[in-house]
Amino acid sequence: MKKLLLIAGGLVALGVLAFAALIGISLLRDDDPNLLTSAPEITPGPDTAPPSGSSSAPLAGVLKFVIDPSGSEVKYVVRETLRGVIGVNAVGATNAISGEIYLTPEGLAPGITSTFTVDLRELRTDESMRDNFVRQNVLQTNRFPNAEFIAQSITGFPTGYVEGQEVPMTLRGDLTIHGVTKPVEWAVKARRAGDTLTGIADLSFNMSEYGITPPSVPVARAEDGVQLQITILAKLAA
C-alpha cells in the first residue's frame, strides 16, 4: 500500500511527487537499499531536446528545466506488517511525473511557478491486488488522481558552482495529496552538467496528515509514516 510524489531543483532539484499513494513507514534508514543516496551522475553526451510540450524560458536570465519522465522516478516506501512479519518494506514507484523548474543564479526564479505533478494512478508495487486496493480505497484516485508540489524557496543554493558537483539543499513548498495541501521541506541533492540537471529529493510524512487512513486488511497493515523519494532528470528548454 503506497503512493507518493517529489521534487528537486536546480542545483536544486525539485522533487515532485513527492507524494505517495499509500505510504506508511516508520523511520527508514539512510542506507535503506530501496532508496538512492546521491544524485544520479550525468554522462557527457550530445544535447537532447526537452520533452515535447515544453517551451523556452519566459524571461531573460531565467533557466527553464523540464522534467524528463524517462529518467525520473517517484518512489515511496511504507513499513508494514505482512502475514505477521513486522518491518516489511512495501515499495511503489512510477515515472508518471511532469513539471518545470525555473532557476536564476540566485536560486528559484521569482514570480514564476516551479512545480511538478505525479499521476498517482500509475503507482505500482510488486502486488497488483495491493495497487488496486490503494488506488480505490486509500488514495481514491478516481477523485484525487494527481499529487502536486509547488516550490516556494531553496536554502543552500550555491553562489559558485563546479559543474557536475553534487550540492545539498533544502527545498520548501506546498504539497497537495488527496485534496489536502501542506507545507513541506525536501532534503535535496542535485547536480548540473551542461543542459542537464539531476537530483534526488527525500521527504517523510504521515498519511493521516493528508486525510488518508493507513491501509489495513486481514493479512497486512501499513504504518502511518511514509518515506518518499523523487529522482529527477531535467533538461534545459531550448
PDB file of C-alpha atoms in Angstrom:
ATOM      1  CA  MET A   1       0.000   0.000   0.000  1.00  0.00           C
ATOM      2  CA  LYS A   2       1.702   3.120  -1.024  1.00  0.00           C
ATOM      3  CA  LYS A   3       1.974   6.185  -3.056  1.00  0.00           C
ATOM      4  CA  LEU A   4       3.897   9.497  -3.466  1.00  0.00           C
ATOM      5  CA  LEU A   5       5.392  12.396  -5.407  1.00  0.00           C
ATOM      6  CA  LEU A   6       8.805  14.788  -5.250  1.00  0.00           C
ATOM      7  CA  ILE A   7      10.991  17.499  -6.413  1.00  0.00           C
ATOM      8  CA  ALA A   8      14.393  18.633  -6.849  1.00  0.00           C
ATOM      9  CA  GLY A   9      15.580  21.859  -8.198  1.00  0.00           C
ATOM     10  CA  GLY A  10      18.465  23.106  -9.823  1.00  0.00           C
ATOM     11  CA  LEU A  11      21.062  22.752  -8.470  1.00  0.00           C
ATOM     12  CA  VAL A  12      18.154  22.388  -6.987  1.00  0.00           C
ATOM     13  CA  ALA A  13      16.194  19.647  -7.938  1.00  0.00           C
ATOM     14  CA  LEU A  14      12.701  19.719  -7.395  1.00  0.00           C
ATOM     15  CA  GLY A  15      11.475  16.745  -6.147  1.00  0.00           C
ATOM     16  CA  VAL A  16       7.848  16.058  -7.296  1.00  0.00           C
ATOM     17  CA  LEU A  17       5.817  13.778  -6.229  1.00  0.00           C
ATOM     18  CA  ALA A  18       6.734  13.809  -3.692  1.00  0.00           C
ATOM     19  CA  PHE A  19       3.897  12.217  -2.958  1.00  0.00           C
ATOM     20  CA  ALA A  20       2.812   8.903  -2.439  1.00  0.00           C
ATOM     21  CA  ALA A  21      -0.124   6.937  -2.525  1.00  0.00           C
ATOM     22  CA  LEU A  22      -0.254   4.642   0.295  1.00  0.00           C
ATOM     23  CA  ILE A  23       2.501   5.183   2.414  1.00  0.00           C
ATOM     24  CA  GLY A  24       3.452   4.196   5.762  1.00  0.00           C
ATOM     25  CA  ILE A  25       6.887   3.644   7.030  1.00  0.00           C
ATOM     26  CA  SER A  26       8.338   4.029  10.412  1.00  0.00           C
ATOM     27  CA  LEU A  27      11.690   5.687  10.045  1.00  0.00           C
ATOM     28  CA  LEU A  28      13.608   4.451   7.069  1.00  0.00           C
ATOM     29  CA  ARG A  29      17.379   4.251   7.414  1.00  0.00           C
ATOM     30  CA  ASP A  30      19.509   6.423   5.158  1.00  0.00           C
ATOM     31  CA  ASP A  31      21.151   3.246   3.896  1.00  0.00           C
ATOM     32  CA  ASP A  32      17.864   1.538   3.002  1.00  0.00           C
ATOM     33  CA  PRO A  33      18.573  -0.383  -0.235  1.00  0.00           C
ATOM     34  CA  ASN A  34      15.304   0.796  -1.797  1.00  0.00           C
ATOM     35  CA  LEU A  35      16.442   4.433  -1.958  1.00  0.00           C
ATOM     36  CA  LEU A  36      19.290   6.325  -3.599  1.00  0.00           C
ATOM     37  CA  THR A  37      21.821   8.216  -1.502  1.00  0.00           C
ATOM     38  CA  SER A  38      23.130  10.671  -4.108  1.00  0.00           C
ATOM     39  CA  ALA A  39      22.030  12.495  -7.256  1.00  0.00           C
ATOM     40  CA  PRO A  40      22.469  10.458 -10.457  1.00  0.00           C
ATOM     41  CA  GLU A  41      25.744  11.061 -12.280  1.00  0.00           C
ATOM     42  CA  ILE A  42      25.481  12.934 -15.576  1.00  0.00           C
ATOM     43  CA  THR A  43      27.138  11.202 -18.520  1.00  0.00           C
ATOM     44  CA  PRO A  44      28.508  13.603 -21.156  1.00  0.00           C
ATOM     45  CA  GLY A  45      26.797  13.221 -24.482  1.00  0.00           C
ATOM     46  CA  PRO A  46      25.039  15.069 -27.314  1.00  0.00           C
ATOM     47  CA  ASP A  47      22.482  17.644 -26.259  1.00  0.00           C
ATOM     48  CA  THR A  48      18.926  16.353 -26.402  1.00  0.00           C
ATOM     49  CA  ALA A  49      15.690  18.252 -26.703  1.00  0.00           C
ATOM     50  CA  PRO A  50      13.472  18.599 -23.638  1.00  0.00           C
ATOM     51  CA  PRO A  51      10.207  16.616 -23.532  1.00  0.00           C
ATOM     52  CA  SER A  52       7.556  17.652 -26.049  1.00  0.00           C
ATOM     53  CA  GLY A  53       5.177  20.355 -24.968  1.00  0.00           C
ATOM     54  CA  SER A  54       7.868  22.423 -23.277  1.00  0.00           C
ATOM     55  CA  SER A  55       8.684  25.970 -24.312  1.00  0.00           C
ATOM     56  CA  SER A  56      11.588  28.331 -23.822  1.00  0.00           C
ATOM     57  CA  ALA A  57      12.215  30.227 -20.626  1.00  0.00           C
ATOM     58  CA  PRO A  58       9.848  33.212 -20.462  1.00  0.00           C
ATOM     59  CA  LEU A  59      12.351  35.797 -19.178  1.00  0.00           C
ATOM     60  CA  ALA A  60      15.961  36.714 -19.842  1.00  0.00           C
ATOM     61  CA  GLY A  61      18.280  35.330 -17.189  1.00  0.00           C
ATOM     62  CA  VAL A  62      15.865  32.552 -16.245  1.00  0.00           C
ATOM     63  CA  LEU A  63      16.721  28.931 -16.996  1.00  0.00           C
ATOM     64  CA  LYS A  64      13.786  26.614 -17.522  1.00  0.00           C
ATOM     65  CA  PHE A  65      14.409  22.922 -16.845  1.00  0.00           C
ATOM     66  CA  VAL A  66      11.745  20.469 -17.996  1.00  0.00           C
ATOM     67  CA  ILE A  67      11.410  17.158 -16.160  1.00  0.00           C
ATOM     68  CA  ASP A  68      12.105  14.154 -18.381  1.00  0.00           C
ATOM     69  CA  PRO A  69       9.947  11.243 -17.152  1.00  0.00           C
ATOM     70  CA  SER A  70      12.097   8.691 -18.965  1.00  0.00           C
ATOM     71  CA  GLY A  71      14.874   9.303 -16.430  1.00  0.00           C
ATOM     72  CA  SER A  72      12.781  10.364 -13.437  1.00  0.00           C
ATOM     73  CA  GLU A  73      11.002   8.320 -10.794  1.00  0.00           C
ATOM     74  CA  VAL A  74       8.785   8.808  -7.788  1.00  0.00           C
ATOM     75  CA  LYS A  75       9.177   6.111  -5.147  1.00  0.00           C
ATOM     76  CA  TYR A  76       7.561   5.529  -1.797  1.00  0.00           C
ATOM     77  CA  VAL A  77       8.469   3.085   0.923  1.00  0.00           C
ATOM     78  CA  VAL A  78       5.972   2.055   3.557  1.00  0.00           C
ATOM     79  CA  ARG A  79       6.656  -0.104   6.551  1.00  0.00           C
ATOM     80  CA  GLU A  80       4.022  -2.796   7.006  1.00  0.00           C
ATOM     81  CA  THR A  81       3.241  -5.918   8.951  1.00  0.00           C
ATOM     82  CA  LEU A  82       2.639  -8.672   6.411  1.00  0.00           C
ATOM     83  CA  ARG A  83       1.243 -12.027   7.486  1.00  0.00           C
ATOM     84  CA  GLY A  84       2.569 -11.469  10.986  1.00  0.00           C
ATOM     85  CA  VAL A  85       6.053 -10.428   9.840  1.00  0.00           C
ATOM     86  CA  ILE A  86       6.874  -6.971  11.253  1.00  0.00           C
ATOM     87  CA  GLY A  87       9.062  -4.468   9.442  1.00  0.00           C
ATOM     88  CA  VAL A  88       8.435  -5.463   5.833  1.00  0.00           C
ATOM     89  CA  ASN A  89       9.015  -2.612   3.363  1.00  0.00           C
ATOM     90  CA  ALA A  90       6.369  -2.126   0.697  1.00  0.00           C
ATOM     91  CA  VAL A  91       7.831  -0.196  -2.237  1.00  0.00           C
ATOM     92  CA  GLY A  92       5.889   1.526  -5.007  1.00  0.00           C
ATOM     93  CA  ALA A  93       7.088   3.651  -7.907  1.00  0.00           C
ATOM     94  CA  THR A  94       6.121   5.450 -11.101  1.00  0.00           C
ATOM     95  CA  ASN A  95       7.785   7.604 -13.744  1.00  0.00           C
ATOM     96  CA  ALA A  96       4.496   9.392 -14.499  1.00  0.00           C
ATOM     97  CA  ILE A  97       5.869  12.744 -13.373  1.00  0.00           C
ATOM     98  CA  SER A  98       5.876  16.056 -15.219  1.00  0.00           C
ATOM     99  CA  GLY A  99       6.882  19.580 -14.339  1.00  0.00           C
ATOM    100  CA  GLU A 100       9.174  22.544 -14.789  1.00  0.00           C
ATOM    101  CA  ILE A 101      11.894  24.168 -12.679  1.00  0.00           C
ATOM    102  CA  TYR A 102      12.772  27.835 -13.196  1.00  0.00           C
ATOM    103  CA  LEU A 103      16.179  28.934 -11.930  1.00  0.00           C
ATOM    104  CA  THR A 104      18.376  32.017 -11.782  1.00  0.00           C
ATOM    105  CA  PRO A 105      21.951  32.301 -10.427  1.00  0.00           C
ATOM    106  CA  GLU A 106      20.399  33.076  -7.022  1.00  0.00           C
ATOM    107  CA  GLY A 107      18.003  30.113  -6.874  1.00  0.00           C
ATOM    108  CA  LEU A 108      14.335  29.757  -7.770  1.00  0.00           C
ATOM    109  CA  ALA A 109      13.156  32.389 -10.241  1.00  0.00           C
ATOM    110  CA  PRO A 110      10.791  34.842  -8.507  1.00  0.00           C
ATOM    111  CA  GLY A 111       7.331  35.337  -9.955  1.00  0.00           C
ATOM    112  CA  ILE A 112       7.386  32.072 -11.930  1.00  0.00           C
ATOM    113  CA  THR A 113       5.955  28.860 -10.540  1.00  0.00           C
ATOM    114  CA  SER A 114       8.237  25.826 -10.378  1.00  0.00           C
ATOM    115  CA  THR A 115       6.033  22.795  -9.977  1.00  0.00           C
ATOM    116  CA  PHE A 116       5.597  19.159 -10.802  1.00  0.00           C
ATOM    117  CA  THR A 117       2.756  16.717 -10.901  1.00  0.00           C
ATOM    118  CA  VAL A 118       2.643  12.970 -10.287  1.00  0.00           C
ATOM    119  CA  ASP A 119      -0.103  10.730 -11.669  1.00  0.00           C
ATOM    120  CA  LEU A 120      -0.918   8.566  -8.639  1.00  0.00           C
ATOM    121  CA  ARG A 121      -2.964   6.189 -10.783  1.00  0.00           C
ATOM    122  CA  GLU A 122       0.315   4.926 -12.240  1.00  0.00           C
ATOM    123  CA  LEU A 123       1.944   3.904  -8.942  1.00  0.00           C
ATOM    124  CA  ARG A 124       2.954   0.243  -8.990  1.00  0.00           C
ATOM    125  CA  THR A 125       4.315  -2.217  -6.432  1.00  0.00           C
ATOM    126  CA  ASP A 126       5.070  -5.919  -6.778  1.00  0.00           C
ATOM    127  CA  GLU A 127       1.432  -6.776  -5.968  1.00  0.00           C
ATOM    128  CA  SER A 128      -1.343  -5.780  -8.387  1.00  0.00           C
ATOM    129  CA  MET A 129      -4.053  -6.524  -5.814  1.00  0.00           C
ATOM    130  CA  ARG A 130      -2.376  -4.131  -3.380  1.00  0.00           C
ATOM    131  CA  ASP A 131      -2.136  -1.492  -6.118  1.00  0.00           C
ATOM    132  CA  ASN A 132      -5.850  -1.748  -6.889  1.00  0.00           C
ATOM    133  CA  PHE A 133      -6.739  -1.522  -3.199  1.00  0.00           C
ATOM    134  CA  VAL A 134      -4.564   1.554  -2.733  1.00  0.00           C
ATOM    135  CA  ARG A 135      -5.963   3.323  -5.790  1.00  0.00           C
ATOM    136  CA  GLN A 136      -9.590   2.625  -4.923  1.00  0.00           C
ATOM    137  CA  ASN A 137      -9.670   2.710  -1.122  1.00  0.00           C
ATOM    138  CA  VAL A 138      -6.610   4.615   0.081  1.00  0.00           C
ATOM    139  CA  LEU A 139      -5.673   7.294  -2.431  1.00  0.00           C
ATOM    140  CA  GLN A 140      -9.107   7.353  -4.044  1.00  0.00           C
ATOM    141  CA  THR A 141      -7.529   8.252  -7.358  1.00  0.00           C
ATOM    142  CA  ASN A 142     -10.912   8.444  -9.075  1.00  0.00           C
ATOM    143  CA  ARG A 143     -11.380  11.683  -7.070  1.00  0.00           C
ATOM    144  CA  PHE A 144      -7.751  12.696  -6.495  1.00  0.00           C
ATOM    145  CA  PRO A 145      -5.728  11.394  -9.457  1.00  0.00           C
ATOM    146  CA  ASN A 146      -2.687  13.624  -9.010  1.00  0.00           C
ATOM    147  CA  ALA A 147      -0.236  14.819  -6.394  1.00  0.00           C
ATOM    148  CA  GLU A 148       1.250  18.261  -6.931  1.00  0.00           C
ATOM    149  CA  PHE A 149       4.189  20.132  -5.479  1.00  0.00           C
ATOM    150  CA  ILE A 150       4.690  23.899  -5.832  1.00  0.00           C
ATOM    151  CA  ALA A 151       8.152  25.148  -4.863  1.00  0.00           C
ATOM    152  CA  GLN A 152       8.437  28.276  -2.697  1.00  0.00           C
ATOM    153  CA  SER A 153      12.102  28.632  -1.689  1.00  0.00           C
ATOM    154  CA  ILE A 154      15.520  26.960  -1.649  1.00  0.00           C
ATOM    155  CA  THR A 155      18.147  27.060   1.073  1.00  0.00           C
ATOM    156  CA  GLY A 156      21.759  26.197   0.257  1.00  0.00           C
ATOM    157  CA  PHE A 157      21.685  27.175  -3.423  1.00  0.00           C
ATOM    158  CA  PRO A 158      25.350  27.620  -4.422  1.00  0.00           C
ATOM    159  CA  THR A 159      26.649  31.076  -5.316  1.00  0.00           C
ATOM    160  CA  GLY A 160      29.551  29.451  -7.126  1.00  0.00           C
ATOM    161  CA  TYR A 161      29.245  26.048  -8.737  1.00  0.00           C
ATOM    162  CA  VAL A 162      31.593  23.432 -10.159  1.00  0.00           C
ATOM    163  CA  GLU A 163      29.887  21.585 -12.996  1.00  0.00           C
ATOM    164  CA  GLY A 164      28.917  18.040 -12.074  1.00  0.00           C
ATOM    165  CA  GLN A 165      29.427  18.603  -8.348  1.00  0.00           C
ATOM    166  CA  GLU A 166      26.689  17.356  -6.033  1.00  0.00           C
ATOM    167  CA  VAL A 167      25.133  20.071  -3.871  1.00  0.00           C
ATOM    168  CA  PRO A 168      22.894  19.511  -0.805  1.00  0.00           C
ATOM    169  CA  MET A 169      19.921  21.861  -0.446  1.00  0.00           C
ATOM    170  CA  THR A 170      16.573  22.235   1.285  1.00  0.00           C
ATOM    171  CA  LEU A 171      13.555  22.794  -0.951  1.00  0.00           C
ATOM    172  CA  ARG A 172      10.410  24.210   0.634  1.00  0.00           C
ATOM    173  CA  GLY A 173       6.950  24.395  -0.837  1.00  0.00           C
ATOM    174  CA  ASP A 174       3.382  23.144  -0.774  1.00  0.00           C
ATOM    175  CA  LEU A 175       2.488  19.505  -1.403  1.00  0.00           C
ATOM    176  CA  THR A 176      -1.079  18.550  -2.303  1.00  0.00           C
ATOM    177  CA  ILE A 177      -2.247  14.959  -1.906  1.00  0.00           C
ATOM    178  CA  HIS A 178      -5.784  13.636  -1.562  1.00  0.00           C
ATOM    179  CA  GLY A 179      -7.158  17.180  -1.803  1.00  0.00           C
ATOM    180  CA  VAL A 180      -5.116  18.402   1.192  1.00  0.00           C
ATOM    181  CA  THR A 181      -2.265  20.924   0.893  1.00  0.00           C
ATOM    182  CA  LYS A 182       0.560  21.076   3.454  1.00  0.00           C
ATOM    183  CA  PRO A 183       3.909  22.922   3.613  1.00  0.00           C
ATOM    184  CA  VAL A 184       6.863  20.515   3.354  1.00  0.00           C
ATOM    185  CA  GLU A 185      10.670  20.539   3.270  1.00  0.00           C
ATOM    186  CA  TRP A 186      12.592  18.253   0.919  1.00  0.00           C
ATOM    187  CA  ALA A 187      16.181  17.226   1.582  1.00  0.00           C
ATOM    188  CA  VAL A 188      17.710  17.603  -1.884  1.00  0.00           C
ATOM    189  CA  LYS A 189      20.974  16.548  -3.501  1.00  0.00           C
ATOM    190  CA  ALA A 190      21.407  17.879  -7.037  1.00  0.00           C
ATOM    191  CA  ARG A 191      23.982  18.372  -9.748  1.00  0.00           C
ATOM    192  CA  ARG A 192      24.126  20.073 -13.152  1.00  0.00           C
ATOM    193  CA  ALA A 193      26.283  19.499 -16.208  1.00  0.00           C
ATOM    194  CA  GLY A 194      25.577  21.478 -19.373  1.00  0.00           C
ATOM    195  CA  ASP A 195      21.866  21.428 -20.120  1.00  0.00           C
ATOM    196  CA  THR A 196      21.155  18.506 -17.788  1.00  0.00           C
ATOM    197  CA  LEU A 197      20.018  18.642 -14.178  1.00  0.00           C
ATOM    198  CA  THR A 198      19.683  15.612 -11.898  1.00  0.00           C
ATOM    199  CA  GLY A 199      18.741  15.242  -8.274  1.00  0.00           C
ATOM    200  CA  ILE A 200      17.094  13.278  -5.528  1.00  0.00           C
ATOM    201  CA  ALA A 201      14.642  14.711  -3.007  1.00  0.00           C
ATOM    202  CA  ASP A 202      13.599  12.935   0.194  1.00  0.00           C
ATOM    203  CA  LEU A 203      10.577  13.595   2.377  1.00  0.00           C
ATOM    204  CA  SER A 204       8.959  11.861   5.361  1.00  0.00           C
ATOM    205  CA  PHE A 205       5.329  12.455   6.302  1.00  0.00           C
ATOM    206  CA  ASN A 206       2.264  10.733   7.740  1.00  0.00           C
ATOM    207  CA  MET A 207      -0.700   9.614   5.659  1.00  0.00           C
ATOM    208  CA  SER A 208      -3.072  10.931   8.292  1.00  0.00           C
ATOM    209  CA  GLU A 209      -1.781  14.477   7.665  1.00  0.00           C
ATOM    210  CA  TYR A 210      -3.436  14.279   4.257  1.00  0.00           C
ATOM    211  CA  GLY A 211      -6.691  12.726   5.404  1.00  0.00           C
ATOM    212  CA  ILE A 212      -5.603   9.225   4.390  1.00  0.00           C
ATOM    213  CA  THR A 213      -6.251   6.219   6.605  1.00  0.00           C
ATOM    214  CA  PRO A 214      -3.306   3.779   6.660  1.00  0.00           C
ATOM    215  CA  PRO A 215      -4.369   0.619   4.798  1.00  0.00           C
ATOM    216  CA  SER A 216      -5.276  -2.386   6.888  1.00  0.00           C
ATOM    217  CA  VAL A 217      -6.560  -5.748   5.662  1.00  0.00           C
ATOM    218  CA  PRO A 218      -6.577  -9.193   7.318  1.00  0.00           C
ATOM    219  CA  VAL A 219      -3.118 -10.142   6.012  1.00  0.00           C
ATOM    220  CA  ALA A 220      -1.367  -6.769   6.045  1.00  0.00           C
ATOM    221  CA  ARG A 221      -1.295  -3.473   7.933  1.00  0.00           C
ATOM    222  CA  ALA A 222       0.609  -0.336   6.984  1.00  0.00           C
ATOM    223  CA  GLU A 223       2.058   2.188   9.410  1.00  0.00           C
ATOM    224  CA  ASP A 224       1.112   5.858   9.186  1.00  0.00           C
ATOM    225  CA  GLY A 225       4.556   7.139   8.224  1.00  0.00           C
ATOM    226  CA  VAL A 226       5.773   7.387   4.635  1.00  0.00           C
ATOM    227  CA  GLN A 227       9.196   7.824   3.086  1.00  0.00           C
ATOM    228  CA  LEU A 228       9.042   9.474  -0.313  1.00  0.00           C
ATOM    229  CA  GLN A 229      11.911   9.908  -2.744  1.00  0.00           C
ATOM    230  CA  ILE A 230      11.896  11.565  -6.124  1.00  0.00           C
ATOM    231  CA  THR A 231      14.678  11.070  -8.630  1.00  0.00           C
ATOM    232  CA  ILE A 232      14.777  13.858 -11.199  1.00  0.00           C
ATOM    233  CA  LEU A 233      16.241  14.156 -14.668  1.00  0.00           C
ATOM    234  CA  ALA A 234      15.519  17.561 -16.211  1.00  0.00           C
ATOM    235  CA  LYS A 235      16.633  19.161 -19.472  1.00  0.00           C
ATOM    236  CA  LEU A 236      17.179  22.831 -20.230  1.00  0.00           C
ATOM    237  CA  ALA A 237      14.478  24.140 -22.566  1.00  0.00           C
ATOM    238  CA  ALA A 238      15.788  25.434 -25.883  1.00  0.00           C
TER     239      ALA A 238
END
